Coordinates of C-alpha atoms and ligand atoms in Angstrom, one line a residue:
X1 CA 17.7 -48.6 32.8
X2 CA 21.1 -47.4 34.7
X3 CA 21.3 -44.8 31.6
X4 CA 17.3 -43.6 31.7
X5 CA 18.1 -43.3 35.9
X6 CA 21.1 -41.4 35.2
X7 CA 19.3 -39.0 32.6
X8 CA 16.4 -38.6 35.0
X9 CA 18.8 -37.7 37.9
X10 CA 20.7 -35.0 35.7
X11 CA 17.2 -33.3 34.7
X12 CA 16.1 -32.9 38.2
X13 CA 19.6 -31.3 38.8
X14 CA 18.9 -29.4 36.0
X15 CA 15.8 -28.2 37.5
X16 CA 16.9 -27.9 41.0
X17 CA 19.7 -25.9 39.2
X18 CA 17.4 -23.7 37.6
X19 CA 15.0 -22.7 40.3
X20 CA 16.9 -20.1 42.5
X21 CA 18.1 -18.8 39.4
X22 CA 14.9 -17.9 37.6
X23 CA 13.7 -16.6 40.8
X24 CA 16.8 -14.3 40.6
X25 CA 15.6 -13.4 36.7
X26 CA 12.6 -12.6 38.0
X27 CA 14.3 -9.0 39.6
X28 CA 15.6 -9.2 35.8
X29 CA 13.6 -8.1 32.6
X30 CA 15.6 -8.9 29.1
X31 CA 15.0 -7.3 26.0
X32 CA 16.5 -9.5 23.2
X33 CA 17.7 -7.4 19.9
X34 CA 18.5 -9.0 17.1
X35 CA 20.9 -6.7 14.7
X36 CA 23.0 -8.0 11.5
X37 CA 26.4 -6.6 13.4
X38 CA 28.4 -8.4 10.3
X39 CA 27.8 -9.4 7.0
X40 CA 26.4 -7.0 4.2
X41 CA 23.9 -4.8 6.2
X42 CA 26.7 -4.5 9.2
X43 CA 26.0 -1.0 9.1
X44 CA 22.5 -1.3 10.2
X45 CA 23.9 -3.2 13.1
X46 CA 26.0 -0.9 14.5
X47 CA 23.8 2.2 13.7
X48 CA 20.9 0.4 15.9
X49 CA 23.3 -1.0 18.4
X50 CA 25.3 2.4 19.1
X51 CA 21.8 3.9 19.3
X52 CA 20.7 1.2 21.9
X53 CA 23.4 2.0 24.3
X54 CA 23.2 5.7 23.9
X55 CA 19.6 5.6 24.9
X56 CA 20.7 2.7 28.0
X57 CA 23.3 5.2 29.1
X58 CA 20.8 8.2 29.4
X59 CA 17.9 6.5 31.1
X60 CA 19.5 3.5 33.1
X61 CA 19.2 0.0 33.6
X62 CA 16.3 0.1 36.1
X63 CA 12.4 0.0 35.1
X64 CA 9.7 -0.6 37.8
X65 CA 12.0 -1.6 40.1
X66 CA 14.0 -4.2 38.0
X67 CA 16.9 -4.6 36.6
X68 CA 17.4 -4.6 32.9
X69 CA 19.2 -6.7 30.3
X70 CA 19.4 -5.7 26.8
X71 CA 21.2 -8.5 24.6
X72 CA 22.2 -8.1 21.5
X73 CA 22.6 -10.5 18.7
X74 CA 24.3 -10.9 15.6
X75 CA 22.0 -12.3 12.6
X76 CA 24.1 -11.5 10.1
X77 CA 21.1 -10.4 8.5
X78 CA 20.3 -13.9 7.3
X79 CA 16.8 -15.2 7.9
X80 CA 17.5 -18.4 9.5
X81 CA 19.6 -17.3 11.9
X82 CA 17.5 -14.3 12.7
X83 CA 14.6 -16.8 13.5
X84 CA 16.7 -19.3 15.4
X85 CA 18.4 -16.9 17.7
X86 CA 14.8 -15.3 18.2
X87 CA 13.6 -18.5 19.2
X88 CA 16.3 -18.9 22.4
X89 CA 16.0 -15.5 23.3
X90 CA 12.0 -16.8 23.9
X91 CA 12.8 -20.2 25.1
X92 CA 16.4 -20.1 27.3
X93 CA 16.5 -16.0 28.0
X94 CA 12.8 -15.9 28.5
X95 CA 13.2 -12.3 27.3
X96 CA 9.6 -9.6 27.6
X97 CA 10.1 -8.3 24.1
X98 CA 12.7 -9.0 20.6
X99 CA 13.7 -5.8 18.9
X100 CA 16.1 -5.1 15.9
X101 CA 15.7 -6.5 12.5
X102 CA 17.7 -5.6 9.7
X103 CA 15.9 -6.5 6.7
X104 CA 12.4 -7.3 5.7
X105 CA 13.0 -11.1 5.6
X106 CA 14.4 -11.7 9.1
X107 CA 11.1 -9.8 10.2
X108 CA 9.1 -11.7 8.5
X109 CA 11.0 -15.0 9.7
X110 CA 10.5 -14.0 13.7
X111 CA 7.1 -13.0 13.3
X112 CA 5.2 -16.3 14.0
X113 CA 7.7 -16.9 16.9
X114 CA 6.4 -13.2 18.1
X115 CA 2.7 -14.4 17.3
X116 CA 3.2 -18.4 19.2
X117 CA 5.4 -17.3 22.4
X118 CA 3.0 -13.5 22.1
X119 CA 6.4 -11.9 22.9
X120 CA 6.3 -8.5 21.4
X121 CA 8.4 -7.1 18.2
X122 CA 9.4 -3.9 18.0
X123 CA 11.1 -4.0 14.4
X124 CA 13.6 -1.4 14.3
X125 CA 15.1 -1.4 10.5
X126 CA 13.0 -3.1 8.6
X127 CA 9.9 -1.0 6.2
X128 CA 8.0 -2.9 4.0
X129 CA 4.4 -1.8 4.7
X130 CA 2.8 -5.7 5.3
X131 CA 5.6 -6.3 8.1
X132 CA 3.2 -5.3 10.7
X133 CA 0.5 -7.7 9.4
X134 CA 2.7 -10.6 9.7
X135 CA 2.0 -10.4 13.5
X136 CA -0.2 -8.5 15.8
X137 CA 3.1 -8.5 18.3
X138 CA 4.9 -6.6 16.2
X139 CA 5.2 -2.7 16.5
X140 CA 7.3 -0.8 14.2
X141 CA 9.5 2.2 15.1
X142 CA 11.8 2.6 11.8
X143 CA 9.6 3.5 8.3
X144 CA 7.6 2.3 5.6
X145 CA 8.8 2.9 2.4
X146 CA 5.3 3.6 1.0
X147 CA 5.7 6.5 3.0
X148 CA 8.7 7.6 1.7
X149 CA 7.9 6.8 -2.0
X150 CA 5.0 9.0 -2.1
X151 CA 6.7 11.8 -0.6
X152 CA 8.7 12.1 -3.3
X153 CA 6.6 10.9 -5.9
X154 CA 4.8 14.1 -5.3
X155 CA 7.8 16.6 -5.5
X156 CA 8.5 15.3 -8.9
X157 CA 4.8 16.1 -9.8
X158 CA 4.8 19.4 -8.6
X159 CA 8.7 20.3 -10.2
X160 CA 8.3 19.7 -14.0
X161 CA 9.3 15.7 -13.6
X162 CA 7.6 14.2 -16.6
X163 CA 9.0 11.2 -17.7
X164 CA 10.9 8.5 -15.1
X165 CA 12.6 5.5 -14.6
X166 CA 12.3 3.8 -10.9
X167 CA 15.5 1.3 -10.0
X168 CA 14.8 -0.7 -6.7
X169 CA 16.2 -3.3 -4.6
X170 CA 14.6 -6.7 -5.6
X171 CA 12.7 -7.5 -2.8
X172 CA 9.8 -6.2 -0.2
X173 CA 11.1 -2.8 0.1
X174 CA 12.2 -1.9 -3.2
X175 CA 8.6 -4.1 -4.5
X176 CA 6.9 -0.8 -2.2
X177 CA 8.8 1.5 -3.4
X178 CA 8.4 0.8 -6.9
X179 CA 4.6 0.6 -6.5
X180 CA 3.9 3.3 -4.5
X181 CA 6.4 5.9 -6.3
X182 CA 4.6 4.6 -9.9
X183 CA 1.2 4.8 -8.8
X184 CA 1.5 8.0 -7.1
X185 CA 3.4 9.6 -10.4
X186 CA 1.4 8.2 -12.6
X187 CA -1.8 9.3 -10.9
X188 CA -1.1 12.8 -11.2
X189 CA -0.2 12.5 -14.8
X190 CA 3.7 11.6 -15.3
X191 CA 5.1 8.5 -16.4
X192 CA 7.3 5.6 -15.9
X193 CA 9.3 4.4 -19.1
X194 CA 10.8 1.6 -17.2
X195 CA 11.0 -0.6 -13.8
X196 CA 14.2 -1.8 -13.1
X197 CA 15.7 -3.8 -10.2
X198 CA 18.8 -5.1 -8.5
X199 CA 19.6 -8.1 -6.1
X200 CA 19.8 -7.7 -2.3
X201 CA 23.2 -8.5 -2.2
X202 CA 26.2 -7.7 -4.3
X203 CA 24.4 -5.8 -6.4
X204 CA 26.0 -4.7 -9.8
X205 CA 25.1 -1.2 -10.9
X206 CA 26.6 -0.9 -14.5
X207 CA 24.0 -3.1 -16.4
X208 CA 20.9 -0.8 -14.8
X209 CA 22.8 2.6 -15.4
X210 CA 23.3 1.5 -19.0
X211 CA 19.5 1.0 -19.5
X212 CA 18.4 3.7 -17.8
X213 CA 20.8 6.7 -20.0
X214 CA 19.2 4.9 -23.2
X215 CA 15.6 5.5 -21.8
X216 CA 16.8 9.4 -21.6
X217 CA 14.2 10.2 -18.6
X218 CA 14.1 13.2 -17.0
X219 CA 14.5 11.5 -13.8
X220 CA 15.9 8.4 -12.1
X221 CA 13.9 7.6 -8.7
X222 CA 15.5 5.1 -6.4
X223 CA 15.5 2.9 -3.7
X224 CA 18.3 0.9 -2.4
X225 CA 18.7 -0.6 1.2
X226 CA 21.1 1.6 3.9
X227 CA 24.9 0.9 3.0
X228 CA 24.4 0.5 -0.8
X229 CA 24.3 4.2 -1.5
X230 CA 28.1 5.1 -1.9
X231 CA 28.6 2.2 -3.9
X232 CA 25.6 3.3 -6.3
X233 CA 26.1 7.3 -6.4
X234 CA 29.7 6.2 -7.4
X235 CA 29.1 4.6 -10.6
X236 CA 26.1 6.8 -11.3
X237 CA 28.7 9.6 -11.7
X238 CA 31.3 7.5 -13.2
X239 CA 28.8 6.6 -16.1
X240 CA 28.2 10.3 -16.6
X241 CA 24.2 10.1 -15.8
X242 CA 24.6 13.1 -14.0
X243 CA 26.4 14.9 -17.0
X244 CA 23.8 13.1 -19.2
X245 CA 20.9 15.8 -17.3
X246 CA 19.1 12.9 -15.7
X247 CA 18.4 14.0 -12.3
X248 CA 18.7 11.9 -9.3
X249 CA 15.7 11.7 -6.8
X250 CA 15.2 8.9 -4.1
X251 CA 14.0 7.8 -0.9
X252 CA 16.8 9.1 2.0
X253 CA 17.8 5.6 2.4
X254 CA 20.2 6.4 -1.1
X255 CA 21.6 9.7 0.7
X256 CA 21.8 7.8 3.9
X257 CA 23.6 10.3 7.0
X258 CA 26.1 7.6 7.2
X259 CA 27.9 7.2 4.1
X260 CA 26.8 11.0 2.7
X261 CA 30.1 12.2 3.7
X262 CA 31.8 9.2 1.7
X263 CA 29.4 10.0 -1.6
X264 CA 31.6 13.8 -2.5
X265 CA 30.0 16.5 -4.7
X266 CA 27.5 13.6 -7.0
X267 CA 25.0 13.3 -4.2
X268 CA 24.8 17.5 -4.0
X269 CA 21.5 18.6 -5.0
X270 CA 19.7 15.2 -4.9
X271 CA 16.4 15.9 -3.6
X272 CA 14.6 12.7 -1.8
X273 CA 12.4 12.1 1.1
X274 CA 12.4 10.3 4.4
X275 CA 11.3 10.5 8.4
X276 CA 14.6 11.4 9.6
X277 CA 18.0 13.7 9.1
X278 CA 20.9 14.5 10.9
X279 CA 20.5 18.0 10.3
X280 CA 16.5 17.9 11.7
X281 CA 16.6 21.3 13.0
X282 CA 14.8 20.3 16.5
X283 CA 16.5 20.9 19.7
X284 CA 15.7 17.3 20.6
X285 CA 17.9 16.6 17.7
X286 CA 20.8 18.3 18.3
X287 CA 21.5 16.9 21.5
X288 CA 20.7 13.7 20.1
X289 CA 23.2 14.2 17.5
X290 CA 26.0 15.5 19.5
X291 CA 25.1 12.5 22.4
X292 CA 25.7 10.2 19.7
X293 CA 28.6 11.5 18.3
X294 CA 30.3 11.6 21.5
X295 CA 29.4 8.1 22.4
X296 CA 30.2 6.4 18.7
X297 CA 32.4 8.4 17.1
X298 CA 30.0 8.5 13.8
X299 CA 26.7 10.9 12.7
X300 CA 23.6 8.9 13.5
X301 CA 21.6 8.2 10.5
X302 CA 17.7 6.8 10.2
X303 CA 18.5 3.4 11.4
X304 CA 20.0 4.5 14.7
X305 CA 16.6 6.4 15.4
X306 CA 14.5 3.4 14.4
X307 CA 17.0 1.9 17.3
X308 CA 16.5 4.9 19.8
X309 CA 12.8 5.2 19.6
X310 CA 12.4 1.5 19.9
X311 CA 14.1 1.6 22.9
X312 CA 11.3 4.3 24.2
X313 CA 8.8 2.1 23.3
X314 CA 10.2 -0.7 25.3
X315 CA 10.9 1.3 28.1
X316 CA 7.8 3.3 28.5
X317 CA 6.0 0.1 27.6
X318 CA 7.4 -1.8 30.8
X319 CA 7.2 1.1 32.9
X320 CA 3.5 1.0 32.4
X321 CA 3.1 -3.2 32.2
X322 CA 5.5 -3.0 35.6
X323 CA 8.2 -5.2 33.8
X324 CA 5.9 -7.4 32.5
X325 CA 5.7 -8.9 29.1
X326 CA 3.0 -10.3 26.9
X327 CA 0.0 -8.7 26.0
X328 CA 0.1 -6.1 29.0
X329 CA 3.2 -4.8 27.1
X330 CA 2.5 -4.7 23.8
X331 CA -1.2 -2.8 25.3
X332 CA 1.1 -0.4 26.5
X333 CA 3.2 -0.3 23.3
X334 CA 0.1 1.0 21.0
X335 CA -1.0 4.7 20.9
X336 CA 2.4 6.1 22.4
X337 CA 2.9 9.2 21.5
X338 CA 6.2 11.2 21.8
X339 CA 8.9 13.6 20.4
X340 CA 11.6 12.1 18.7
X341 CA 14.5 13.5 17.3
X342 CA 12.7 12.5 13.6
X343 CA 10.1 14.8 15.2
X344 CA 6.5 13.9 16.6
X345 CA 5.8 10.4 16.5
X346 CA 2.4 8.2 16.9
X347 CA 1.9 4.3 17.7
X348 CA -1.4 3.9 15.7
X349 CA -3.1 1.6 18.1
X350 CA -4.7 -0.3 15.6
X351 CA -2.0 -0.9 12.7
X352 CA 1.1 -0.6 15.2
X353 CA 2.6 0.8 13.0
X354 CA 4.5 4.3 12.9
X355 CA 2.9 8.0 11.9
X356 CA 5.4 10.7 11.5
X357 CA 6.1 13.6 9.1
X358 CA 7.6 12.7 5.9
X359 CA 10.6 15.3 4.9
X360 CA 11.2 16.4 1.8
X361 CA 15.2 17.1 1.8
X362 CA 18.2 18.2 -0.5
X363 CA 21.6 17.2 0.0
X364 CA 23.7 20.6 0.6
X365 CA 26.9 21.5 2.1
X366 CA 27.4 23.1 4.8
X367 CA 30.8 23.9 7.0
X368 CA 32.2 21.2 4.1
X369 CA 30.3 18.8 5.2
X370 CA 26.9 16.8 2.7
X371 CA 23.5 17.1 4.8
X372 CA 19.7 15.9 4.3
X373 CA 18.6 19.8 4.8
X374 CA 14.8 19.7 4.9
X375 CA 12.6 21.7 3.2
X376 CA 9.1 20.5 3.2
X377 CA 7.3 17.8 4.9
X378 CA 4.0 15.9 4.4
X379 CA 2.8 15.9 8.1
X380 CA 1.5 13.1 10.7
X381 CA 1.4 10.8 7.6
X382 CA 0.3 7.1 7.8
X383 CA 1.5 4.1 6.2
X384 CA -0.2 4.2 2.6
X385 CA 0.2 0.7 2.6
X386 CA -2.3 0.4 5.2
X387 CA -5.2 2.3 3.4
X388 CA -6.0 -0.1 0.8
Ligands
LIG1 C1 14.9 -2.4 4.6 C2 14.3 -1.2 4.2 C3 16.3 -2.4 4.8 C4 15.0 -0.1 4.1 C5 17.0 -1.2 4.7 O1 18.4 -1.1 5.0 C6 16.4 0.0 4.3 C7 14.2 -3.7 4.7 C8 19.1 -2.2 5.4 O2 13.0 -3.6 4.9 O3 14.8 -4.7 4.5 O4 17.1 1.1 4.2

């Protein structure tokens, strides 16, 4: 009895406790990112993260009249965590929106707590195509990689590429990316001699390499998450594929911004296609670049745009809800449309999910330095995964 008193007592403190203080939150609107800011897709983290507070640092910390919060969390891209520390940023932070997500399967963990708690998503990193079906809270400001397969499925087409092998990452990404790059090559007459596939993490390269120089294609399409490019472009040269006359062509998540300049004189000439380059040649860009140069001391790559346009979302979202969250955001989430330094960019109000040009690039040198120069570009394109 004396213990069930006591207990009573210390939750009405609690209470008490808490009342002037949410009152306070209430001048206070917090927007909870999730980021893996250690572990293998670290990268991702900070790309997203340095993004974040570029964008905070040019458009302040005041929306409607409020003050605002961004917290950032580290999930160490592990799905449990990601969907645990979602679920306090709902329950203890009482945040308006989450944000972030690093890979496919933390996306997918958070998005019933997105759906339940209607707190909307905006999923930065993560691209396989049925993410935003997962939740009608989530909206999606990085990629899909059906989008980015079919780009280059159709260069190969149209440039004498007959015969190919497609190597992915063994899991919801690299399952799109094989799919959509195989269906779209194959429909227009080449062929695919062989699907191969490597873990999520710690991948090993050499067994896959070895298979693909016996199947002699004329070229090797690939998809591999951002970070694992170095490591792959590495031992594709040190096997002597290159020297072997099988050309390289992937999505720009293998010739990633951020680890180009680490990749030396393999990755020259490999022609692949994504939404976004450092060397975009956009004024919006370039002082988007140089910004977030200044601020991080490394070239922002397609993960720190996913970030940076998320952010506008967010921002013009609660601008136009007056801070608030729920469904008055996420109504003022859909059908946004605005320049980014990717180029133009569409919310599609009924799939939330992103339309932007699709670049076709090769990497060149220029001033010694290994760039994504663009040279063609499937325009406004949807998500293919969407048009079933
Ligand atoms: C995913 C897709 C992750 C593309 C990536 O890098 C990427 C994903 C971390 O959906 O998990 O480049």
């Amino acid at each position: 009895m004396t213990i069930r008193r006591h207990l009573l007592a210390a939750a009405a403190l609690a209470l008490l406790a808490a009342a002037p203080l949410a009152q306070a939150q209430s001048d206070t609107v917090k927007i909870g990112v999730i980021l893996p800011m250690t572990g293998q897709q670290a990268s991702t983290g900070r790309q997203i993260d340095g993004a974040i507070k570029l964008w905070v640092a040019q458009n302040g910390k005041k929306i409607a009249g409020k003050n605002v919060e961004v917290i950032v969390k580290d999930d160490q891209s592990l799905p449990d965590q990601t969907r645990r520390l979602a679920q306090e940023l709902v329950v203890n932070d009482k945040v308006v929106a989450l944000a972030g997500m690093g890979i496919t399967p933390s996306a997918m963990a958070t998005a019933p707590i997105a759906t339940q708690s209607k707190t909307p998503l905006v999923v930065m990193a993560a691209a396989t195509s049925s993410i935003t079906e997962a939740s009608p809270f989530i909206v999606r400001s990085s990629f899909t990689l059906p989008q980015a397969a079919v780009g280059i499925a159709e260069w190969a087409n149209k440039n004498g590429i007959k015969k190919t092998v497609t190597l992915v990452a063994d899991y919801g990404p690299g399952f799109d990316a094989e799919k959509y790059f195989a269906d779209r090559v194959t429909l227009n007459g080449g062929q695919v001699l062989e699907k191969l596939r490597t873990p999520l993490r710690a991948p090993d390269f050499a067994p896959v390499l070895q298979k693909v120089r016996d199947a002699k294609p004329d070229a090797l399409f690939v998809f591999l998450p951002s970070g694992q490019g170095a490591a792959f472009m590495k031992q594709f040269a040190e096997r002597g594929l290159d020297k072997a006359g099988i050309r390289l062509i992937a999505t720009g998540d293998v010739t990633d911004d951020d680890q180009l300049a680490d990749m030396g004189d393999v990755a020259l000439g490999v022609v692949n296609s994504h939404h976004y380059s450092a060397a975009h040649p956009s004024a919006l860009n370039k002082k988007f670049v140089a910004d977030f140069m200044a601020m991080n001391k490394f070239r922002p790559n397609f993960m720190a745009v996913g970030g940076y346009d998320g952010m506008r979302i967010i921002y013009k979202g609660l601008e136009a809800s007056k801070g608030a969250g729920g469904e008055a955001l996420l109504a003022a989430m859909k059908g946004q449309v605005f320049e980014s330094p990717r180029g133009p960019v569409l919310i599609d109000a009924q799939t939330r999910d992103i339309v932007h040009d699709m670049y076709i690039r090769k990497v060149e040198k220029k001033d010694g330095q290994l760039w994504n120069v663009e040279f063609d570009a499937i325009k406004a394109m949807k998500d293919p995964g969407k048009q079933k």
